[in-house]
Amino acid sequence: MSAPQKTTGRSLLVVSAVLSSLALSAPVAQAAPSPSPSASATPPANMSTVGGERLGQPGTQVELAPGVPVLPKGLSARSWIVADAESGEVLAAHNAHWRLAPASTLKMLFADTLLPQFPSATEHKVVPSDLAGVGSGSSLVGIKENETYTVHDLWLGVFLRSGNDAVHVLSAMNGGVKNTVKEMNAHAEELQALDTHAVSPDGYDAPNQVSSAYDLTLIARSGLQKKDFREYCSTVTANFPGETKKNKKGKKVRGTFEIQNTNRLLSGDTDVPVYQGIAGVKNGNTTNAGATFTGVAERDGRVLLVTVMKPEKEEHNRVYKETAKLFDWGFKAAGKVQPVGELVPPRSAAQASSRPSAQPGANASGEAGGGSGAGEASAQPAVGAAAKAGSSGIGTALAITGALLVLLAGGAFLINRRWPLPDLVRRRR
């Protein structure tokens, strides 16, 4: 059976459940508490219960039963979560709503908020004010003043090199850092990512800047509905524009240099192999946050999301090693373990699902939370599709295998609780 047929079959199985729960069982969103990153190694006793009561409890939450594999030994992260990206079921979690410094994983929210704003071919000449405020010691892609870059170039710099310089240029194009942060916080609220409070657009350490493993997973799930988000976060290497210089003949020329994705489960490292089935998403590391990472991977037609925040064990690439262990456990446990919570849909999707009907012909592209994927729905995945010029890597997801809207009897539409992701088609050059 093809992947689209499998997804359609799974979607039909839950239609009856959808009909019986039009209001979506996600708890009513409450205002997030005053943001204050916890310096303590002890999670707060009371945390958000968005997604389920158990997710607000400190400690590890999992329903072990006969046939369910035990969780990996040696996990040291302060917070982590394993979730089914399609159904939204949380398979297991540890301090899921603990509000911690996010580091560059916050760039997922930046991207999910700004990607729809500018066509990828848009060109921008960088002026000095664009780079004002880039924090000392920031990760940089190497943007130069008075050089022109496309939006596509800038997003590759954000996702592959986690370039804070690229983030600030895009923010300048969007009306400045202050406006961009305001839009990011508004988008986080729309996604019901209520543990999240952005202060800087790039995740650079700032007072009161926090998120949680639960929220970062929600944000990644929203971003992955967008075709361009999937392309950028799954690209392993790309050619980036260099500085314009004069050659020996006095002619101005501009070369390129190669950049590599710093997500080690995607690009590999001496002590971390490429994780089979990995397709993104974003890593981060700062003094306050430690190492953070959200990843998405596919195996046998199942797509999982794993977020790991601040492993306590000091070991090279520890955040990736713990993530890989949780992915392995999740793929073995999926279908056997009872979920301990769910990834809630965006507020707009929850409100739409509570309506008795919608007009036939409504958008069923599978795009969520906005995006640039208009017209990308396709019945067949584009396996082996060519990468953008100068880039290569593991698959851009190019096909929509399930619709956000389910056609019901009588021609009415209803939001599908599963909120399926497009196929994550793996490819390498």
GROMACS .gro file of C-alpha atoms in nm:
model
  429
    1MET     CA    1   0.000   0.000   0.000
    2SER     CA    2   0.138   0.344  -0.094
    3ALA     CA    3   0.211   0.610   0.169
    4PRO     CA    4  -0.082   0.830   0.052
    5GLN     CA    5  -0.321   0.534   0.080
    6LYS     CA    6  -0.190   0.452   0.428
    7THR     CA    7  -0.237   0.810   0.545
    8THR     CA    8  -0.586   0.827   0.396
    9GLY     CA    9  -0.677   0.499   0.564
   10ARG     CA   10  -0.551   0.620   0.899
   11SER     CA   11  -0.741   0.946   0.857
   12LEU     CA   12  -1.069   0.764   0.791
   13LEU     CA   13  -1.025   0.561   1.109
   14VAL     CA   14  -1.037   0.875   1.320
   15VAL     CA   15  -1.330   1.050   1.150
   16SER     CA   16  -1.578   0.903   1.397
   17ALA     CA   17  -1.363   1.025   1.684
   18VAL     CA   18  -1.350   1.368   1.527
   19LEU     CA   19  -1.726   1.383   1.498
   20SER     CA   20  -1.766   1.301   1.864
   21SER     CA   21  -1.525   1.570   1.976
   22LEU     CA   22  -1.589   1.878   1.765
   23ALA     CA   23  -1.459   2.106   2.034
   24LEU     CA   24  -1.121   1.934   2.036
   25SER     CA   25  -1.027   1.802   2.376
   26ALA     CA   26  -0.732   2.039   2.418
   27PRO     CA   27  -0.762   2.234   2.741
   28VAL     CA   28  -0.861   2.595   2.734
   29ALA     CA   29  -0.548   2.800   2.682
   30GLN     CA   30  -0.457   3.015   2.979
   31ALA     CA   31  -0.220   3.306   2.987
   32ALA     CA   32   0.137   3.195   3.034
   33PRO     CA   33   0.289   3.274   3.372
   34SER     CA   34   0.541   3.553   3.399
   35PRO     CA   35   0.841   3.428   3.202
   36SER     CA   36   1.145   3.356   3.410
   37PRO     CA   37   1.403   3.096   3.307
   38SER     CA   38   1.470   2.845   3.580
   39ALA     CA   39   1.827   2.834   3.699
   40SER     CA   40   1.736   2.550   3.931
   41ALA     CA   41   1.787   2.189   3.832
   42THR     CA   42   1.444   2.114   3.981
   43PRO     CA   43   1.133   2.163   3.766
   44PRO     CA   44   0.849   2.368   3.913
   45ALA     CA   45   0.574   2.176   4.088
   46ASN     CA   46   0.305   2.343   3.879
   47MET     CA   47   0.346   2.365   3.503
   48SER     CA   48   0.109   2.421   3.211
   49THR     CA   49  -0.139   2.144   3.134
   50VAL     CA   50  -0.185   2.233   2.767
   51GLY     CA   51  -0.204   1.899   2.590
   52GLY     CA   52  -0.308   1.705   2.900
   53GLU     CA   53  -0.287   1.697   3.278
   54ARG     CA   54   0.007   1.456   3.287
   55LEU     CA   55   0.221   1.686   3.077
   56GLY     CA   56   0.203   1.941   3.357
   57GLN     CA   57   0.345   1.700   3.611
   58PRO     CA   58   0.717   1.697   3.690
   59GLY     CA   59   0.919   1.388   3.610
   60THR     CA   60   0.885   1.123   3.341
   61GLN     CA   61   0.539   1.050   3.205
   62VAL     CA   62   0.494   0.722   3.015
   63GLU     CA   63   0.245   0.432   3.017
   64LEU     CA   64   0.460   0.123   3.023
   65ALA     CA   65   0.272  -0.203   2.966
   66PRO     CA   66   0.349  -0.553   2.839
   67GLY     CA   67   0.501  -0.523   2.493
   68VAL     CA   68   0.607  -0.162   2.540
   69PRO     CA   69   0.986  -0.118   2.543
   70VAL     CA   70   1.137   0.048   2.847
   71LEU     CA   71   1.274   0.397   2.808
   72PRO     CA   72   1.645   0.434   2.727
   73LYS     CA   73   1.883   0.437   3.020
   74GLY     CA   74   2.109   0.731   3.097
   75LEU     CA   75   1.885   1.015   2.976
   76SER     CA   76   2.009   1.331   3.146
   77ALA     CA   77   1.815   1.611   2.975
   78ARG     CA   78   1.617   1.845   3.196
   79SER     CA   79   1.324   1.817   2.959
   80TRP     CA   80   1.229   1.602   2.659
   81ILE     CA   81   0.929   1.483   2.462
   82VAL     CA   82   0.850   1.213   2.203
   83ALA     CA   83   0.542   1.271   1.988
   84ASP     CA   84   0.376   1.132   1.678
   85ALA     CA   85   0.392   1.416   1.426
   86GLU     CA   86   0.077   1.304   1.244
   87SER     CA   87  -0.165   1.215   1.521
   88GLY     CA   88  -0.018   1.457   1.772
   89GLU     CA   89  -0.008   1.186   2.039
   90VAL     CA   90   0.263   1.237   2.301
   91LEU     CA   91   0.417   0.894   2.354
   92ALA     CA   92   0.633   0.994   2.650
   93ALA     CA   93   0.763   1.310   2.810
   94HIS     CA   94   0.986   1.439   3.087
   95ASN     CA   95   0.909   1.783   3.234
   96ALA     CA   96   0.745   1.870   2.903
   97HIS     CA   97   0.629   2.218   3.009
   98TRP     CA   98   0.941   2.324   3.200
   99ARG     CA   99   1.016   2.676   3.076
  100LEU     CA  100   1.384   2.687   2.985
  101ALA     CA  101   1.613   2.898   2.768
  102PRO     CA  102   1.565   2.771   2.410
  103ALA     CA  103   1.886   2.888   2.235
  104SER     CA  104   1.868   2.870   1.855
  105THR     CA  105   1.577   2.627   1.851
  106LEU     CA  106   1.377   2.951   1.884
  107LYS     CA  107   1.472   3.015   1.522
  108MET     CA  108   1.200   2.763   1.433
  109LEU     CA  109   0.944   3.013   1.562
  110PHE     CA  110   1.125   3.293   1.377
  111ALA     CA  111   1.106   3.093   1.054
  112ASP     CA  112   0.748   2.978   1.098
  113THR     CA  113   0.648   3.340   1.155
  114LEU     CA  114   0.846   3.510   0.875
  115LEU     CA  115   0.873   3.254   0.595
  116PRO     CA  116   0.542   3.357   0.436
  117GLN     CA  117   0.648   3.724   0.428
  118PHE     CA  118   0.903   3.722   0.145
  119PRO     CA  119   0.933   3.522  -0.181
  120SER     CA  120   1.257   3.326  -0.186
  121ALA     CA  121   1.387   3.510  -0.495
  122THR     CA  122   1.357   3.854  -0.329
  123GLU     CA  123   1.693   4.033  -0.322
  124HIS     CA  124   1.817   4.258  -0.043
  125LYS     CA  125   2.130   4.470  -0.020
  126VAL     CA  126   2.265   4.465   0.335
  127VAL     CA  127   2.326   4.797   0.505
  128PRO     CA  128   2.514   4.843   0.835
  129SER     CA  129   2.196   4.896   1.039
  130ASP     CA  130   2.072   4.551   0.934
  131LEU     CA  131   2.344   4.388   1.143
  132ALA     CA  132   2.310   4.614   1.446
  133GLY     CA  133   2.249   4.429   1.770
  134VAL     CA  134   2.396   4.092   1.670
  135GLY     CA  135   2.515   3.950   2.001
  136SER     CA  136   2.881   3.903   2.084
  137GLY     CA  137   2.994   3.548   2.016
  138SER     CA  138   2.692   3.476   1.796
  139SER     CA  139   2.699   3.201   1.538
  140LEU     CA  140   2.734   3.369   1.198
  141VAL     CA  141   2.702   3.262   0.837
  142GLY     CA  142   2.928   3.542   0.714
  143ILE     CA  143   2.704   3.814   0.572
  144LYS     CA  144   2.885   4.124   0.451
  145GLU     CA  145   2.764   4.481   0.444
  146ASN     CA  146   2.685   4.631   0.100
  147GLU     CA  147   2.644   4.284  -0.052
  148THR     CA  148   2.317   4.161  -0.202
  149TYR     CA  149   2.158   3.832  -0.095
  150THR     CA  150   1.839   3.654  -0.190
  151VAL     CA  151   1.589   3.556   0.076
  152HIS     CA  152   1.670   3.196  -0.016
  153ASP     CA  153   2.037   3.261   0.070
  154LEU     CA  154   1.941   3.416   0.402
  155TRP     CA  155   1.718   3.125   0.508
  156LEU     CA  156   1.993   2.877   0.425
  157GLY     CA  157   2.216   3.083   0.654
  158VAL     CA  158   1.954   3.066   0.930
  159PHE     CA  159   1.892   2.693   0.911
  160LEU     CA  160   2.233   2.553   0.821
  161ARG     CA  161   2.474   2.778   1.010
  162SER     CA  162   2.222   2.914   1.262
  163GLY     CA  163   2.345   3.255   1.149
  164ASN     CA  164   2.230   3.532   1.379
  165ASP     CA  165   2.349   3.777   1.114
  166ALA     CA  166   2.100   3.627   0.865
  167VAL     CA  167   1.826   3.647   1.128
  168HIS     CA  168   1.890   4.017   1.185
  169VAL     CA  169   1.889   4.096   0.813
  170LEU     CA  170   1.553   3.920   0.768
  171SER     CA  171   1.423   4.098   1.078
  172ALA     CA  172   1.531   4.432   0.930
  173MET     CA  173   1.339   4.346   0.614
  174ASN     CA  174   1.038   4.271   0.835
  175GLY     CA  175   1.028   4.611   1.003
  176GLY     CA  176   1.300   4.555   1.261
  177VAL     CA  177   1.380   4.329   1.554
  178LYS     CA  178   1.112   4.475   1.783
  179ASN     CA  179   0.834   4.420   1.530
  180THR     CA  180   0.961   4.071   1.447
  181VAL     CA  181   0.968   3.965   1.812
  182LYS     CA  182   0.615   4.100   1.855
  183GLU     CA  183   0.496   3.892   1.560
  184MET     CA  184   0.678   3.584   1.691
  185ASN     CA  185   0.505   3.610   2.028
  186ALA     CA  186   0.168   3.657   1.861
  187HIS     CA  187   0.230   3.349   1.645
  188ALA     CA  188   0.336   3.145   1.949
  189GLU     CA  189   0.007   3.236   2.114
  190GLU     CA  190  -0.184   3.130   1.801
  191LEU     CA  191  -0.006   2.794   1.811
  192GLN     CA  192  -0.094   2.761   2.183
  193ALA     CA  193   0.278   2.756   2.259
  194LEU     CA  194   0.208   2.942   2.582
  195ASP     CA  195   0.534   2.852   2.759
  196THR     CA  196   0.719   3.055   2.496
  197HIS     CA  197   0.827   3.416   2.530
  198ALA     CA  198   1.063   3.556   2.267
  199VAL     CA  199   1.290   3.850   2.347
  200SER     CA  200   1.541   3.811   2.062
  201PRO     CA  201   1.452   3.670   1.719
  202ASP     CA  202   1.760   3.446   1.705
  203GLY     CA  203   1.750   3.272   2.044
  204TYR     CA  204   2.056   3.458   2.175
  205ASP     CA  205   2.047   3.452   2.555
  206ALA     CA  206   1.821   3.725   2.690
  207PRO     CA  207   1.648   3.778   3.025
  208ASN     CA  208   1.302   3.615   3.038
  209GLN     CA  209   1.342   3.440   2.701
  210VAL     CA  210   1.197   3.091   2.745
  211SER     CA  211   1.024   2.803   2.576
  212SER     CA  212   0.962   2.437   2.657
  213ALA     CA  213   1.008   2.097   2.496
  214TYR     CA  214   0.632   2.085   2.441
  215ASP     CA  215   0.622   2.427   2.273
  216LEU     CA  216   0.926   2.368   2.053
  217THR     CA  217   0.760   2.050   1.929
  218LEU     CA  218   0.437   2.238   1.852
  219ILE     CA  219   0.636   2.503   1.665
  220ALA     CA  220   0.832   2.245   1.465
  221ARG     CA  221   0.510   2.067   1.373
  222SER     CA  222   0.364   2.392   1.242
  223GLY     CA  223   0.679   2.481   1.050
  224LEU     CA  224   0.695   2.140   0.885
  225GLN     CA  225   0.362   2.208   0.716
  226LYS     CA  226   0.547   2.458   0.498
  227LYS     CA  227   0.732   2.339   0.189
  228ASP     CA  228   1.015   2.591   0.218
  229PHE     CA  229   1.062   2.521   0.590
  230ARG     CA  230   1.102   2.150   0.507
  231GLU     CA  231   1.352   2.231   0.233
  232TYR     CA  232   1.575   2.450   0.447
  233CYS     CA  233   1.575   2.233   0.760
  234SER     CA  234   1.657   1.917   0.563
  235THR     CA  235   1.942   2.060   0.355
  236VAL     CA  236   2.283   1.924   0.454
  237THR     CA  237   2.519   2.149   0.255
  238ALA     CA  238   2.478   2.457   0.036
  239ASN     CA  239   2.686   2.715  -0.147
  240PHE     CA  240   2.660   3.060   0.012
  241PRO     CA  241   2.750   3.389  -0.161
  242GLY     CA  242   3.087   3.529  -0.063
  243GLU     CA  243   3.233   3.877  -0.073
  244THR     CA  244   3.274   4.070  -0.398
  245LYS     CA  245   3.644   4.119  -0.479
  246LYS     CA  246   3.856   4.226  -0.772
  247ASN     CA  247   4.045   3.952  -0.953
  248LYS     CA  248   4.392   3.988  -1.105
  249LYS     CA  249   4.244   4.158  -1.409
  250GLY     CA  250   4.069   4.416  -1.192
  251LYS     CA  251   3.725   4.274  -1.262
  252LYS     CA  252   3.477   4.244  -0.974
  253VAL     CA  253   3.386   3.883  -0.905
  254ARG     CA  254   3.187   3.716  -0.633
  255GLY     CA  255   3.252   3.359  -0.539
  256THR     CA  256   3.074   3.120  -0.302
  257PHE     CA  257   3.173   2.909  -0.006
  258GLU     CA  258   3.019   2.592   0.129
  259ILE     CA  259   2.817   2.587   0.447
  260GLN     CA  260   2.712   2.272   0.632
  261ASN     CA  261   2.413   2.206   0.853
  262THR     CA  262   2.511   2.204   1.221
  263ASN     CA  263   2.239   1.948   1.297
  264ARG     CA  264   2.467   1.648   1.358
  265LEU     CA  265   2.190   1.389   1.316
  266LEU     CA  266   2.155   1.526   0.963
  267SER     CA  267   2.520   1.590   0.872
  268GLY     CA  268   2.696   1.341   1.101
  269ASP     CA  269   3.006   1.382   1.314
  270THR     CA  270   3.297   1.173   1.437
  271ASP     CA  271   3.093   1.030   1.724
  272VAL     CA  272   2.741   1.069   1.581
  273PRO     CA  273   2.630   0.892   1.263
  274VAL     CA  274   2.361   1.036   1.037
  275TYR     CA  275   2.031   0.917   1.181
  276GLN     CA  276   1.844   0.714   0.922
  277GLY     CA  277   1.518   0.884   0.835
  278ILE     CA  278   1.612   1.223   0.980
  279ALA     CA  279   1.461   1.521   0.799
  280GLY     CA  280   1.542   1.825   1.020
  281VAL     CA  281   1.471   2.034   1.231
  282LYS     CA  282   1.690   2.271   1.446
  283ASN     CA  283   1.963   2.269   1.708
  284GLY     CA  284   2.088   2.530   1.951
  285ASN     CA  285   2.352   2.593   2.215
  286THR     CA  286   2.411   2.892   2.443
  287THR     CA  287   2.554   2.951   2.789
  288ASN     CA  288   2.214   2.971   2.959
  289ALA     CA  289   2.034   2.710   2.752
  290GLY     CA  290   2.304   2.450   2.717
  291ALA     CA  291   2.235   2.224   2.420
  292THR     CA  292   1.884   2.206   2.277
  293PHE     CA  293   1.747   2.019   1.977
  294THR     CA  294   1.422   1.937   1.801
  295GLY     CA  295   1.431   1.666   1.535
  296VAL     CA  296   1.185   1.498   1.298
  297ALA     CA  297   1.240   1.154   1.151
  298GLU     CA  298   1.042   0.900   0.949
  299ARG     CA  299   1.048   0.522   0.963
  300ASP     CA  300   0.807   0.276   0.799
  301GLY     CA  301   0.556   0.549   0.726
  302ARG     CA  302   0.552   0.688   1.081
  303VAL     CA  303   0.683   1.038   1.153
  304LEU     CA  304   0.804   1.127   1.502
  305LEU     CA  305   0.911   1.452   1.663
  306VAL     CA  306   1.162   1.456   1.950
  307THR     CA  307   1.275   1.758   2.150
  308VAL     CA  308   1.560   1.743   2.403
  309MET     CA  309   1.660   2.038   2.624
  310LYS     CA  310   1.981   2.076   2.825
  311PRO     CA  311   2.137   1.734   2.888
  312GLU     CA  312   2.320   1.746   3.219
  313LYS     CA  313   2.589   1.497   3.122
  314GLU     CA  314   2.890   1.674   2.976
  315GLU     CA  315   2.972   1.478   2.665
  316HIS     CA  316   3.040   1.582   2.307
  317ASN     CA  317   2.717   1.580   2.102
  318ARG     CA  318   2.522   1.453   2.402
  319VAL     CA  319   2.198   1.622   2.290
  320TYR     CA  320   2.205   1.427   1.961
  321LYS     CA  321   2.287   1.099   2.130
  322GLU     CA  322   1.993   1.132   2.367
  323THR     CA  323   1.767   1.237   2.080
  324ALA     CA  324   1.868   0.930   1.877
  325LYS     CA  325   1.792   0.704   2.175
  326LEU     CA  326   1.447   0.859   2.211
  327PHE     CA  327   1.377   0.824   1.838
  328ASP     CA  328   1.474   0.456   1.856
  329TRP     CA  329   1.245   0.405   2.153
  330GLY     CA  330   0.960   0.596   1.989
  331PHE     CA  331   0.964   0.393   1.670
  332LYS     CA  332   0.958   0.071   1.874
  333ALA     CA  333   0.688   0.194   2.113
  334ALA     CA  334   0.457   0.365   1.862
  335GLY     CA  335   0.134   0.176   1.826
  336LYS     CA  336   0.194  -0.010   2.153
  337VAL     CA  337   0.215   0.261   2.417
  338GLN     CA  338  -0.083   0.461   2.539
  339PRO     CA  339  -0.029   0.836   2.487
  340VAL     CA  340   0.015   1.060   2.789
  341GLY     CA  341  -0.105   1.374   2.614
  342GLU     CA  342  -0.139   1.540   2.276
  343LEU     CA  343   0.001   1.821   2.065
  344VAL     CA  344  -0.285   2.067   2.046
  345PRO     CA  345  -0.380   2.232   1.716
  346PRO     CA  346  -0.349   2.606   1.658
  347ARG     CA  347  -0.631   2.816   1.797
  348SER     CA  348  -0.764   2.895   1.451
  349ALA     CA  349  -0.784   2.524   1.366
  350ALA     CA  350  -0.957   2.448   1.696
  351GLN     CA  351  -1.211   2.722   1.633
  352ALA     CA  352  -1.272   2.605   1.276
  353SER     CA  353  -1.335   2.249   1.394
  354SER     CA  354  -1.603   2.366   1.635
  355ARG     CA  355  -1.812   2.503   1.349
  356PRO     CA  356  -2.084   2.265   1.227
  357SER     CA  357  -1.977   2.295   0.866
  358ALA     CA  358  -1.762   2.487   0.622
  359GLN     CA  359  -1.807   2.563   0.258
  360PRO     CA  360  -1.701   2.286   0.015
  361GLY     CA  361  -1.385   2.376  -0.167
  362ALA     CA  362  -1.209   2.511   0.139
  363ASN     CA  363  -0.831   2.491   0.136
  364ALA     CA  364  -0.725   2.129   0.192
  365SER     CA  365  -0.358   2.168   0.109
  366GLY     CA  366  -0.236   2.055   0.448
  367GLU     CA  367  -0.070   2.388   0.514
  368ALA     CA  368  -0.104   2.501   0.873
  369GLY     CA  369  -0.033   2.822   1.058
  370GLY     CA  370   0.017   3.008   0.731
  371GLY     CA  371   0.286   2.919   0.482
  372SER     CA  372   0.404   2.937   0.125
  373GLY     CA  373   0.285   2.599   0.012
  374ALA     CA  374  -0.005   2.716  -0.199
  375GLY     CA  375  -0.064   2.471  -0.476
  376GLU     CA  376   0.191   2.219  -0.354
  377ALA     CA  377  -0.061   1.944  -0.281
  378SER     CA  378   0.012   1.641  -0.494
  379ALA     CA  379  -0.105   1.283  -0.508
  380GLN     CA  380   0.245   1.144  -0.549
  381PRO     CA  381   0.567   1.225  -0.366
  382ALA     CA  382   0.841   1.373  -0.581
  383VAL     CA  383   1.108   1.118  -0.499
  384GLY     CA  384   1.449   1.232  -0.610
  385ALA     CA  385   1.336   1.582  -0.688
  386ALA     CA  386   1.626   1.812  -0.762
  387ALA     CA  387   1.750   2.036  -0.484
  388LYS     CA  388   1.777   2.410  -0.516
  389ALA     CA  389   2.085   2.520  -0.704
  390GLY     CA  390   2.390   2.485  -0.487
  391SER     CA  391   2.225   2.282  -0.213
  392SER     CA  392   2.204   1.915  -0.128
  393GLY     CA  393   2.075   1.699   0.151
  394ILE     CA  394   1.809   1.472   0.291
  395GLY     CA  395   1.467   1.513   0.146
  396THR     CA  396   1.248   1.809   0.098
  397ALA     CA  397   0.895   1.693   0.165
  398LEU     CA  398   0.716   1.767  -0.158
  399ALA     CA  399   0.389   1.578  -0.142
  400ILE     CA  400   0.078   1.612   0.067
  401THR     CA  401  -0.045   1.265   0.161
  402GLY     CA  402  -0.329   1.374   0.384
  403ALA     CA  403  -0.554   1.677   0.406
  404LEU     CA  404  -0.603   1.904   0.703
  405LEU     CA  405  -0.972   1.892   0.616
  406VAL     CA  406  -1.172   1.570   0.589
  407LEU     CA  407  -1.462   1.548   0.343
  408LEU     CA  408  -1.766   1.413   0.524
  409ALA     CA  409  -2.111   1.297   0.412
  410GLY     CA  410  -2.326   1.582   0.285
  411GLY     CA  411  -2.030   1.768   0.137
  412ALA     CA  412  -1.928   1.942   0.463
  413PHE     CA  413  -1.568   1.976   0.577
  414LEU     CA  414  -1.427   1.922   0.923
  415ILE     CA  415  -1.081   1.968   1.066
  416ASN     CA  416  -0.910   1.631   1.106
  417ARG     CA  417  -0.782   1.582   1.459
  418ARG     CA  418  -0.474   1.411   1.316
  419TRP     CA  419  -0.348   1.722   1.134
  420PRO     CA  420  -0.124   1.504   0.912
  421LEU     CA  421   0.214   1.613   0.786
  422PRO     CA  422   0.315   1.593   0.422
  423ASP     CA  423   0.530   1.295   0.331
  424LEU     CA  424   0.893   1.338   0.433
  425VAL     CA  425   1.063   1.193   0.127
  426ARG     CA  426   1.429   1.116   0.186
  427ARG     CA  427   1.674   1.186  -0.091
  428ARG     CA  428   2.047   1.233  -0.137
  429ARG     CA  429   2.242   1.353  -0.433
   0.00000   0.00000   0.00000
